[in-house]
XYZ file of C-alpha atoms in Angstrom:
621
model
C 84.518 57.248 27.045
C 86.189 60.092 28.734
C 84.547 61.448 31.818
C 84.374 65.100 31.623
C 86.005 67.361 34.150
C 88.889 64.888 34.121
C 92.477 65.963 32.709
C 92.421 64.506 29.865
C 88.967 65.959 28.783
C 89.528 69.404 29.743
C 92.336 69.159 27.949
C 90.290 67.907 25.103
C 87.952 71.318 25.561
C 91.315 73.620 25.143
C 92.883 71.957 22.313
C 89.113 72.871 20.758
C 87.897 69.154 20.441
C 84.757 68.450 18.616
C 82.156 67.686 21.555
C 84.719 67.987 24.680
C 83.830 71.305 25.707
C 80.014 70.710 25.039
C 80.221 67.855 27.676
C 82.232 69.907 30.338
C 79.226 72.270 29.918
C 76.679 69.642 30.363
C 78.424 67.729 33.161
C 78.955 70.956 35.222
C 75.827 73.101 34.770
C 73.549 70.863 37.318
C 76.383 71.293 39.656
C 76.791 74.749 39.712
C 72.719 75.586 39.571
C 73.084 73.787 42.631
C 75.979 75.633 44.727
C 74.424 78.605 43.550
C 70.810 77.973 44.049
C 71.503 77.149 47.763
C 74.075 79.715 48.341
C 71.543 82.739 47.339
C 68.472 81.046 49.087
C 66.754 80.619 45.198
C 67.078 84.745 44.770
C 65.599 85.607 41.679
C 69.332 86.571 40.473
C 70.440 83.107 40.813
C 69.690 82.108 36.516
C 71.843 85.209 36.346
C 74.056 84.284 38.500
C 75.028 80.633 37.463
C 74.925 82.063 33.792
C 78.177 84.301 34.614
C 79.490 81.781 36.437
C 79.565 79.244 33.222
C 80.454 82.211 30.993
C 83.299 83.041 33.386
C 84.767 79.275 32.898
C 84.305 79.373 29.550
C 86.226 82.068 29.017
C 89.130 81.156 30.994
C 88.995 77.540 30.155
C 91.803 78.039 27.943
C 93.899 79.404 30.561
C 93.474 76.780 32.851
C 97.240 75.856 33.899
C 96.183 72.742 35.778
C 92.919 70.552 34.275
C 92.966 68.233 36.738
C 91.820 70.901 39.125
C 88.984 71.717 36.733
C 85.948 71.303 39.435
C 87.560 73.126 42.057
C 88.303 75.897 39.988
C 84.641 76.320 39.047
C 83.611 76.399 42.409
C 85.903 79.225 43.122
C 84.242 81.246 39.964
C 80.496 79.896 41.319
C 81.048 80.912 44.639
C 82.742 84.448 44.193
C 80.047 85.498 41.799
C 77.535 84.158 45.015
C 79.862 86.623 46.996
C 79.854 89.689 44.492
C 75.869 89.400 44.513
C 75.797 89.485 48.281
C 77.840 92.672 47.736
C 75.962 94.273 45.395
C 72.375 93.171 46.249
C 69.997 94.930 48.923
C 66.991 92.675 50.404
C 64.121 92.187 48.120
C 60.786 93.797 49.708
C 58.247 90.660 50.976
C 54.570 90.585 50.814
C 54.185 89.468 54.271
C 50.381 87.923 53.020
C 51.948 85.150 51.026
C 54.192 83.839 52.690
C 52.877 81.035 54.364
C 51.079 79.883 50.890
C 52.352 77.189 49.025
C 53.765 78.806 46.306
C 56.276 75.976 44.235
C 59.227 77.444 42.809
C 59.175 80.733 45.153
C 62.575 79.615 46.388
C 65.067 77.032 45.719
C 63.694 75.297 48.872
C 60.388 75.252 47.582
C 61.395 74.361 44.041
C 63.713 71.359 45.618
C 60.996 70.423 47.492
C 58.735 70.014 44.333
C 60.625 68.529 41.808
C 61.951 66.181 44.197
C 59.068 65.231 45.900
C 60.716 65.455 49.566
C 58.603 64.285 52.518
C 59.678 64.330 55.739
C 62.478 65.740 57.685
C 63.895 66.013 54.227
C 61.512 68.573 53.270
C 61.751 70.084 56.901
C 66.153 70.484 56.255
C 64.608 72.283 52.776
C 62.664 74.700 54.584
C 65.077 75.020 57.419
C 67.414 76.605 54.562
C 65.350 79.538 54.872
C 66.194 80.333 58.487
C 70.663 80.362 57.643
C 72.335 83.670 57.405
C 73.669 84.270 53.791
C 77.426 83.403 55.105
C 76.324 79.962 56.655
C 74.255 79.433 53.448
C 77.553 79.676 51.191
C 78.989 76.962 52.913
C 75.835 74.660 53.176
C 75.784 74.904 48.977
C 79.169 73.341 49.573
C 78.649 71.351 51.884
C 75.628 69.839 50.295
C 77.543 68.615 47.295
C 80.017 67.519 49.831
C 77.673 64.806 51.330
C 76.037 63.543 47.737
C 79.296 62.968 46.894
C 79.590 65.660 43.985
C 82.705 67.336 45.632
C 85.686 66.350 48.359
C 86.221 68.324 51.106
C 89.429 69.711 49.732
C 87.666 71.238 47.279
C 85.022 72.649 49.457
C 87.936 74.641 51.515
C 89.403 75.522 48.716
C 85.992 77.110 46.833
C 85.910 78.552 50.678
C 89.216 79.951 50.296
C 90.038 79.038 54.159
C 92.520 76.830 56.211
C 90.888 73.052 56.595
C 90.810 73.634 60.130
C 88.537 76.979 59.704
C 86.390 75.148 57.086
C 85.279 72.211 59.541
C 84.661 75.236 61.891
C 82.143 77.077 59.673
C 80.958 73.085 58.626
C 79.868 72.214 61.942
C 78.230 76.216 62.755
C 76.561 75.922 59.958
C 75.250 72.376 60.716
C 74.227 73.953 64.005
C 72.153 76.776 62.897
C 70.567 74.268 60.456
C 69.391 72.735 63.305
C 68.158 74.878 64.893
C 65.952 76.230 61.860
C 64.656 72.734 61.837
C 63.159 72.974 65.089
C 61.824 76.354 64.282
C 59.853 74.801 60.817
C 58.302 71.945 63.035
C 57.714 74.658 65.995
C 55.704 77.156 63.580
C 54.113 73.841 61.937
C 52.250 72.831 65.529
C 49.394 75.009 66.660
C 50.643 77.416 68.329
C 50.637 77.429 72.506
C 49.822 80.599 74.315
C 53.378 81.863 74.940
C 54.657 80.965 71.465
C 51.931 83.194 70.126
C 53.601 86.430 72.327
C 57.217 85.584 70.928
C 56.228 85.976 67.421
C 53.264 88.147 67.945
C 55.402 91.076 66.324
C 57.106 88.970 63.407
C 56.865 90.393 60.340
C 56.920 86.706 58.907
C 60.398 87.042 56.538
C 62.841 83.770 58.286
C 65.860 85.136 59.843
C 68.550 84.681 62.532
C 66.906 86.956 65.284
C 63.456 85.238 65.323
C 65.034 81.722 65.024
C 67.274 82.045 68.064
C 63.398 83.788 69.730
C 61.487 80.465 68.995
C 64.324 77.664 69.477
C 64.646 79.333 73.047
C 61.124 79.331 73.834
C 61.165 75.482 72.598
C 63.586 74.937 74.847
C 61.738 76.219 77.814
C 58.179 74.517 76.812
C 56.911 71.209 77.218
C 54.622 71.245 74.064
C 56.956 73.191 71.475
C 60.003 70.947 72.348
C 58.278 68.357 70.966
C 60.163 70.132 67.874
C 63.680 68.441 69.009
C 62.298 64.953 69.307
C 63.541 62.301 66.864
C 65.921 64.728 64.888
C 68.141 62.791 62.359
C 71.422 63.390 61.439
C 71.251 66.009 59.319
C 74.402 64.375 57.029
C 72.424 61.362 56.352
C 69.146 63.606 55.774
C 71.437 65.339 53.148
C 73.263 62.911 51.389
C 69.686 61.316 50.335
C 68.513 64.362 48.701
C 69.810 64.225 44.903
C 70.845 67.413 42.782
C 67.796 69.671 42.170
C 67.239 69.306 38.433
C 67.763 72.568 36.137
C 64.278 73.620 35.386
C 62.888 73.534 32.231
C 62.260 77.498 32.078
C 65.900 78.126 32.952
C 67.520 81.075 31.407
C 70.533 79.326 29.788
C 68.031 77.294 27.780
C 66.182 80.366 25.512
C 69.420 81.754 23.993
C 67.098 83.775 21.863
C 68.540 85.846 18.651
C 72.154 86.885 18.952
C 72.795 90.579 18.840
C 75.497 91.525 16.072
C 76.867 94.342 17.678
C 77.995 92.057 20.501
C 80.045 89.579 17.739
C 82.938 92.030 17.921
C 82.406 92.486 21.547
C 85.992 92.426 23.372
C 85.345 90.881 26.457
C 88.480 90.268 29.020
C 89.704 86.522 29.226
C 90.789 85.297 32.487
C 94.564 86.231 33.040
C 95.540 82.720 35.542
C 98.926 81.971 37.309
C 100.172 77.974 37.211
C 97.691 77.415 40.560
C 94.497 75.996 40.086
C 92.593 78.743 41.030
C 91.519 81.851 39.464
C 92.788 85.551 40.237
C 89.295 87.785 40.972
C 87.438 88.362 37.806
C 87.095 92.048 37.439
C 83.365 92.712 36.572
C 82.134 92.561 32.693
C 81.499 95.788 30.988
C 78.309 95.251 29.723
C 76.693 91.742 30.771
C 75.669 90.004 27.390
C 73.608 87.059 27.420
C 76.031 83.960 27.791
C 75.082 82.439 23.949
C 76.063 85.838 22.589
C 79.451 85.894 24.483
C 79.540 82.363 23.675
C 79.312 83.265 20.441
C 81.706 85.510 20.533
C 84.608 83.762 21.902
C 86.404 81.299 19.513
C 86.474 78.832 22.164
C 83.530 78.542 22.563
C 81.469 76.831 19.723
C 77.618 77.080 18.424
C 77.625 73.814 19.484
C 77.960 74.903 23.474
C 74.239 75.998 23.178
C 73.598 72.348 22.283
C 75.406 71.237 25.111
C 73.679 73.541 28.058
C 70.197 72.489 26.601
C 71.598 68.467 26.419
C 72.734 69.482 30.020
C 68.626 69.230 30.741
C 67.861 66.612 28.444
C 70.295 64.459 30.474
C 69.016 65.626 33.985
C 65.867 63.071 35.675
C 62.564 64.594 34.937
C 59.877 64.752 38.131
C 58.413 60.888 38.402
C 56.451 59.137 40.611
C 58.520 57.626 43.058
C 58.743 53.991 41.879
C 58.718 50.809 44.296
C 62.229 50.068 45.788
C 62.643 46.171 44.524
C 62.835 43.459 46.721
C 65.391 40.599 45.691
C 63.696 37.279 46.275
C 65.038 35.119 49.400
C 67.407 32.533 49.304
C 65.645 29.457 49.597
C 65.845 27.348 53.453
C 69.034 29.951 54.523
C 68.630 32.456 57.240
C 69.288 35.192 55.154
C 66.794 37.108 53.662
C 66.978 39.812 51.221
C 65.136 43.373 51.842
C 65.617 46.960 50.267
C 67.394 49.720 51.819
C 66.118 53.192 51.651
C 68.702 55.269 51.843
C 70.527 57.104 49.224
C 73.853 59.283 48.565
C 77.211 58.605 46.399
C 77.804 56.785 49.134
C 74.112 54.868 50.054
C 73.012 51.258 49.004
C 69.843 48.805 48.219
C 71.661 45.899 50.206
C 70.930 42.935 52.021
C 69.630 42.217 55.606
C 70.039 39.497 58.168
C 67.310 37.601 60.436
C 67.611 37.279 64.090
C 68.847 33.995 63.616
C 72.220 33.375 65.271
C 73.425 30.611 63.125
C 74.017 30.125 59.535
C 73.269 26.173 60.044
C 69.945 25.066 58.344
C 67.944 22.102 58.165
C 68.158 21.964 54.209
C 70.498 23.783 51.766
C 70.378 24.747 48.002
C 72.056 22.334 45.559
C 75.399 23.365 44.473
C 74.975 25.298 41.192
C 78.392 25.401 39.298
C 78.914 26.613 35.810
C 77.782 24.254 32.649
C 80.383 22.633 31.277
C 79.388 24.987 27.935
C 79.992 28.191 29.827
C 83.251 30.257 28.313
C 83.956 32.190 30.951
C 85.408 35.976 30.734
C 89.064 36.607 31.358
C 89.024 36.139 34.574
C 90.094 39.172 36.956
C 91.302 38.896 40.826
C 89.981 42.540 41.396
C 86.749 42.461 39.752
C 83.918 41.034 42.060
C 80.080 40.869 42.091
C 77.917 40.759 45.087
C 74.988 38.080 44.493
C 72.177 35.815 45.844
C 70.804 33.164 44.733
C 68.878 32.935 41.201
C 68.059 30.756 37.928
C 71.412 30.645 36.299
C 73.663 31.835 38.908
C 76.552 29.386 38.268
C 76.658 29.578 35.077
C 76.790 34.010 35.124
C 79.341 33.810 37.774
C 81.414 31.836 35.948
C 80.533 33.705 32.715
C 81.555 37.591 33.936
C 85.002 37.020 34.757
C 84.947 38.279 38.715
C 87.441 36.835 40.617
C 85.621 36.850 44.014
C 82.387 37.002 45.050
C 80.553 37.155 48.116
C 76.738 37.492 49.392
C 76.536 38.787 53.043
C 76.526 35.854 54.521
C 78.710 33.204 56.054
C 78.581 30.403 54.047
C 78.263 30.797 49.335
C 75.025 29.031 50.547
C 75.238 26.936 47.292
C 76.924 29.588 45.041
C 80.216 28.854 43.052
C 81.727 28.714 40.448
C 85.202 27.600 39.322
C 87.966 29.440 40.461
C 86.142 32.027 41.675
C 86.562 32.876 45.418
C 83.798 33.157 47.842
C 84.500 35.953 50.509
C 82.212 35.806 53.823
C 80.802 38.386 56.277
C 79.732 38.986 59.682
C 76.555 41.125 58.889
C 75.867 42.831 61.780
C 75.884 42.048 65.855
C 73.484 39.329 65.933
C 75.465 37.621 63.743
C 78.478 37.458 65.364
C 78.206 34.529 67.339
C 80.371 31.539 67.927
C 79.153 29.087 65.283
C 79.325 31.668 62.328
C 82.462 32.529 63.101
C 84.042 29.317 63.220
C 81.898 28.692 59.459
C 83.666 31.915 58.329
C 87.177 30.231 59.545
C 86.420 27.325 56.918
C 85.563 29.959 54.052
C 88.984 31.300 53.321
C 91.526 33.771 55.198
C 89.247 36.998 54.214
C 86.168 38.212 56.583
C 83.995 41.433 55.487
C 83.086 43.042 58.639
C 79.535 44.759 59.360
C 77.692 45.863 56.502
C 76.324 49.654 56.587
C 75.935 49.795 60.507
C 75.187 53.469 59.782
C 72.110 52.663 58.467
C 68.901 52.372 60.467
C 67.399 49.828 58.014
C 70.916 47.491 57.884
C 73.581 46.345 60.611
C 72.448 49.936 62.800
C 75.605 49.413 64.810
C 77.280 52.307 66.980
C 80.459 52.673 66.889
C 80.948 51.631 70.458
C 79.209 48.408 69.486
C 81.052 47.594 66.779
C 83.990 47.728 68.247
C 83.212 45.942 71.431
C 82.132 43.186 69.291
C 85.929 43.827 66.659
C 87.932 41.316 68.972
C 85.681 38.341 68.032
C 85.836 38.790 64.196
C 89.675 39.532 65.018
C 90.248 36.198 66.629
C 89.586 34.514 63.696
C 92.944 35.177 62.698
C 91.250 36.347 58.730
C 92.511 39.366 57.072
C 89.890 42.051 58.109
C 88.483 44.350 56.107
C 86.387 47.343 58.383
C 82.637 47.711 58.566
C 81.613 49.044 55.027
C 79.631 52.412 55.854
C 76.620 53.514 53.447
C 78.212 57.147 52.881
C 80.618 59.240 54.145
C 83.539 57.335 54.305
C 85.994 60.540 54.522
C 84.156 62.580 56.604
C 86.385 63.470 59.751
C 84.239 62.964 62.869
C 82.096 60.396 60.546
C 81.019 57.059 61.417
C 84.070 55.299 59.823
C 86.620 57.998 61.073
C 85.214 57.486 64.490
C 85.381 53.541 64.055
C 89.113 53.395 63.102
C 89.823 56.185 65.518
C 88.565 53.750 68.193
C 90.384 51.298 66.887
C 93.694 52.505 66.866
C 93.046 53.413 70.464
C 92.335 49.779 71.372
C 95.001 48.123 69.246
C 92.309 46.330 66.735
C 92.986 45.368 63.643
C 91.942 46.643 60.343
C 93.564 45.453 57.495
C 91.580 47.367 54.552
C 88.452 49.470 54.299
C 85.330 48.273 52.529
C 83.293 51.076 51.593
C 79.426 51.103 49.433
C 78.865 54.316 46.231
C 75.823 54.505 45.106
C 75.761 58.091 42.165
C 72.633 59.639 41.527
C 74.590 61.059 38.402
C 73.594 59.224 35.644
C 75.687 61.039 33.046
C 79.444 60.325 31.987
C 80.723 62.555 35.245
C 79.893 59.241 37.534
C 82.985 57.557 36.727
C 84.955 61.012 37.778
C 82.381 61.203 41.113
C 83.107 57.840 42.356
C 87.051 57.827 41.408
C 86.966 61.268 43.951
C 85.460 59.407 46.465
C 88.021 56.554 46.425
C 90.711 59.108 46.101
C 89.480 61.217 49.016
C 88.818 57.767 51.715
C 92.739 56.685 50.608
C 94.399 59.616 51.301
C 92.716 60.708 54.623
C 93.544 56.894 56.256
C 96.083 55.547 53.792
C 94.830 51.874 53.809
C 94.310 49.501 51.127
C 90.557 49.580 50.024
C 87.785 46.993 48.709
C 84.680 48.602 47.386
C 82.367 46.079 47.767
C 78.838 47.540 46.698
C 78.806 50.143 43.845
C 76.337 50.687 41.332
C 73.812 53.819 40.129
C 70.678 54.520 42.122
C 69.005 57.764 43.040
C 66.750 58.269 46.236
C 64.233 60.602 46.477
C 60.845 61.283 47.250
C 60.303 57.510 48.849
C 61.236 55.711 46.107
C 64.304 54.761 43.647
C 65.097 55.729 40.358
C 67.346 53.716 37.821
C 69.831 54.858 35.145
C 68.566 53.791 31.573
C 70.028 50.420 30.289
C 72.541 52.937 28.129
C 72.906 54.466 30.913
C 74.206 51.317 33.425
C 75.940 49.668 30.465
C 78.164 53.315 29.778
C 79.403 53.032 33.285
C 79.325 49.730 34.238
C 82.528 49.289 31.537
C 83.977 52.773 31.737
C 83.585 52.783 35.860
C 84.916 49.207 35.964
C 88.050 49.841 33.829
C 89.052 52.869 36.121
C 88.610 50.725 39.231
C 91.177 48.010 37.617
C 93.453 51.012 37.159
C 93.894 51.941 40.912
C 97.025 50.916 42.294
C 95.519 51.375 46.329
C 91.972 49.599 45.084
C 91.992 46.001 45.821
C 89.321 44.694 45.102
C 85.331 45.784 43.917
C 82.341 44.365 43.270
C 79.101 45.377 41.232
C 75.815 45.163 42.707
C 74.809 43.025 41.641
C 74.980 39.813 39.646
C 71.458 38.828 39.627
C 68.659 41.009 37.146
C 66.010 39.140 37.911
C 64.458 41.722 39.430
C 64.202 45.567 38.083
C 67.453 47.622 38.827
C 71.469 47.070 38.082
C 71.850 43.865 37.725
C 74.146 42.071 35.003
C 72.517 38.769 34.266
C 69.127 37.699 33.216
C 67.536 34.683 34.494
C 69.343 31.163 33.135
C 72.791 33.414 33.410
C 72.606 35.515 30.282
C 74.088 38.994 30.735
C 71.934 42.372 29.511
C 74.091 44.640 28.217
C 75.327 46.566 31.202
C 76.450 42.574 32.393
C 78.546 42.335 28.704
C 80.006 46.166 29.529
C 81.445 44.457 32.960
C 82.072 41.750 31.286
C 84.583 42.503 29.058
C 86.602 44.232 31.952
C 89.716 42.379 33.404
């Protein structure tokens, strides 16, 4: 299965192949919504907006000298159309008596809020939106995708047309304004004090820059509305949990409505593009059809792309009730136990946790389960790996889906194993790290997986300072070390990770690859592409070899988690899986996770028989 908005596919959509350019159209129209929606604050331009956007790539599609710069060079269309409305547009009047009503859909922070049932300080970054100036707002739509993982931050400066050094710059402004509007939401959400009620006495109630930098200065100087800074999050882990806001149903793309004939003969101008991968401006359309009749006008561009924009929704979540995060049951008589994380991003993980235990030696252990001497096992690969814990049949799938290695957050297989397959320890987090596991990881093998998501709250919650006052004991094990594996983020300069390695260098520690966690919230074909740019993007910036040791499809929001269909996991459990295998810098990887014993992405059933994402993976390596 090709994923679209690789080379090969866009290629596909020029040479005119049946379907390609239907799924390019699907993939990308969530992601541009997005950029847009964000960028223009939810203006009630922004259908028409994103709808000249996606006929503007259509058009010039064919054009398109480079396809493996495909995304970016949307995002340069998306975000000069965002610019040539900010030109052209004057501010909207406001009926000052609505707006402090809930009104759903008003705005694209509203409408995010809604359909993805945000609580929280996520809902507070939402409305904090409002409170941006319309340049800082272009590069939060960016920026956004950034941290879910939907874009790299190469393409960001590029769709920003600026220097990388001027695009972290405007990154970290922005991030400061945003802020800053955050206090101001939770400062106008209090009852308001005396004094607070003479700086806005004169307010006319519409957000903006002027009245934001009035109330985060008088929170500064009072005692009850600086209650508004305490307990701010990082606003990069806020973001990266918030999925893609899902095309609404009522979107103007979807109601093509009857084509006019006059516009069939309609010459329109085609893109005119040099060999670079982005587009020359895009003089203005004579007369603005709808996009199905330009579509239908352009012999690129098929009947069949209205199916594709309207599959585009069919394929996007619809609004659910968050569901319960699952709890994997607890290895029996170990000190690890298994909990669920919370977190979310293209980069965030339901992993494991450890108990304040500081040794991994028990009073009783599991039996040994090995493989049945009936089980065929896979072709074996040394790349492919599965994280696991304990469960009915565990032998037996281990030895059945071909992984090479294995490993289960803990310092010991803790009765796991399988022939030939290699067990691969950890030091979980900094309670952990304590003479007596170390010397059991010693007598595991020469590989040790350092701390596992210490940017996470809910999992090893490590600082960086921590974590690498505590490096020299996991590096005097003399094991090949691979770095703490972070949640999200992993190429972020000035991110947890960076910052780690950065401290290491300093300090002469060793790192000998970097284990990183993806989790998509995509559940379409455009994961594989999403997680290969992530990989691409953590390699190039630090140039080590890399294990990705948790990986699967989840989607956070709203409290809850939300799992791709079994289509769905099986589609890119084998297509994801192959890529990986492909990699010449990737290691090693590992699905989690082996067990489905329990409702989410696991591979094998109970007594070791694999569902059919488990035969996708299998048949991999």
């Amino acid at each position: 299965m090709r994923t679209p908005g690789d080379a090969e596919a866009v290629r596909a959509a020029q040479r005119g192949e049946p379907g390609a350019l239907d799924a390019l159209v699907a993939a990308y129209l969530p992601l541009v919504y997005n950029v847009v929606g964000h960028a223009l604050g939810g203006h009630p331009d922004t259908d028409d907006v994103v709808q000249e956007t996606m006929l503007r790539a259509v058009d010039g599609l064919s054009g398109l000298a480079r396809p493996e710069s495909f995304r970016s060079w949307l995002l340069v269309i998306a975000m000069n159309q965002v610019r040539d409305h900010h030109r052209r547009s004057r501010p909207l009047p406001v009926d000052h008596e609505v707006l402090d009503r809930a009104d759903p859909g008003a705005d694209f922070a509203d409408l995010a809020i809604t359909r993805l049932q945000l609580t929280g300080q996520r809902r507070e970054v939402l409305a904090a939106t409002r409170w941006i100036g319309d340049d800082e707002r272009e590069v939060l739509s960016l920026w956004w995708l950034e941290q879910v993982g939907r874009i790299t931050r190469a393409e960001l400066v590029r769709a920003l047309d600026l220097t990388p050094q001027h695009a972290a710059v405007r990154v970290q402004r922005m991030k400061a304004q945003l802020d800053a509007a955050r206090v101001v939401v939770r400062v106008l959400a209090m009852p308001r004090c005396g004094e607070l009620a003479e700086v806005v006495a004169d307010w006319d109630g519409r957000p903006g820059a002027l009245w934001r930098k009035r109330i985060v200065r008088h929170a500064r100087e009072c005692r009850r509305c600086g209650r508004g800074f305490d307990d701010l999050a990082a606003v990069d882990g806020l973001v990266a949990r918030i999925p893609l806001v899902p095309v609404p149903a009522g979107f103007g793309l979807l109601d093509p409505g009857p084509v006019d004939p006059d516009l069939a003969d309609l010459d329109l101008p085609n893109l005119d593009l040099p060999n670079l991968d982005l587009p020359k401006p895009v003089a203005a359309h004579p007369v603005k059809p709808s996009f199905w009749a330009h579509a239908a006008a352009k012999p690129l561009v098929a009947a069949a792309t209205v199916a594709a924009v309207v599959g585009a929704v069919a394929l996007l979540p619809t609004e659910q009730a968050p569901r319960p995060v699952p709890v994997a049951a607890p290895i029996t008589a170990t000190t690890t136990t298994l909990v669920p994380a919370t977190a979310s991003s293209p980069t965030t993980t339901t992993t494991t946790t450890t108990t304040a235990s500081t040794s991994t030696t028990t009073t009783t252990t599991p039996p040994v389960v090995a493989a049945p001497p009936d089980a065929l096992p896979a072709t074996r690969s040394t790349k492919k790996g599965v994280s696991t814990w304990h469960f009915d049949g565990v032998g037996r799938a281990l030895s059945d889906v071909g992984a090479g290695w294995f490993y289960n957050w803990a310092t010991t297989p803790e009765g796991v194993q399988a022939p030939g397959v290699e067990y691969v320890p950890m030091i979980w987090g900094a309670k952990t790290a304590t003479p007596a596991n170390l010397e059991a990881v010693r007598r595991q093998g020469g590989t040790l997986l350092g701390f596992n998501e210490p940017d996470l709250a809910e999992q090893a919650n490590m600082s960086v300072e921590q974590a690498l006052e505590l490096w020299p004991r996991l590096q005097a094990t003399g094991m090949r070390l691979g770095s703490p594996a972070v949640a999200y983020g992993g190429d972020r300069p000035g991110g947890w990770l960076d910052r780690f390695l950065a401290g290491a260098r300093e300090r002469g520690l060793k790192v000998d690859f970097i284990a990183l966690h993806w989790y998509g919230s995509d559940f379409g074909p455009a994961a594989v592409g999403h997680l290969k740019s992530y990989l691409d993007a953590v390699h190039a910036r630090y140039g080590l070899p890399i294990w990705l040791t948790e990986y699967s499809l989840m989607d956070f929001s709203g409290g809850g988690v939300r799992y791709p269909g079994a289509r769905e996991l099986a589609d890119f459990a084998g297509a994801s899986s192959r890529m990986l295998e492909g990699l010449p810098y990737l290691e090693r990887y590992a699905w989690f996770a082996l067990p489905a014993d329990k409702p989410g992405t696991g591979l094998y059933a109970p007594g070791g028989t694999p569902n059919a994402a488990g035969s996708a993976y299998r048949a991999t390596g």
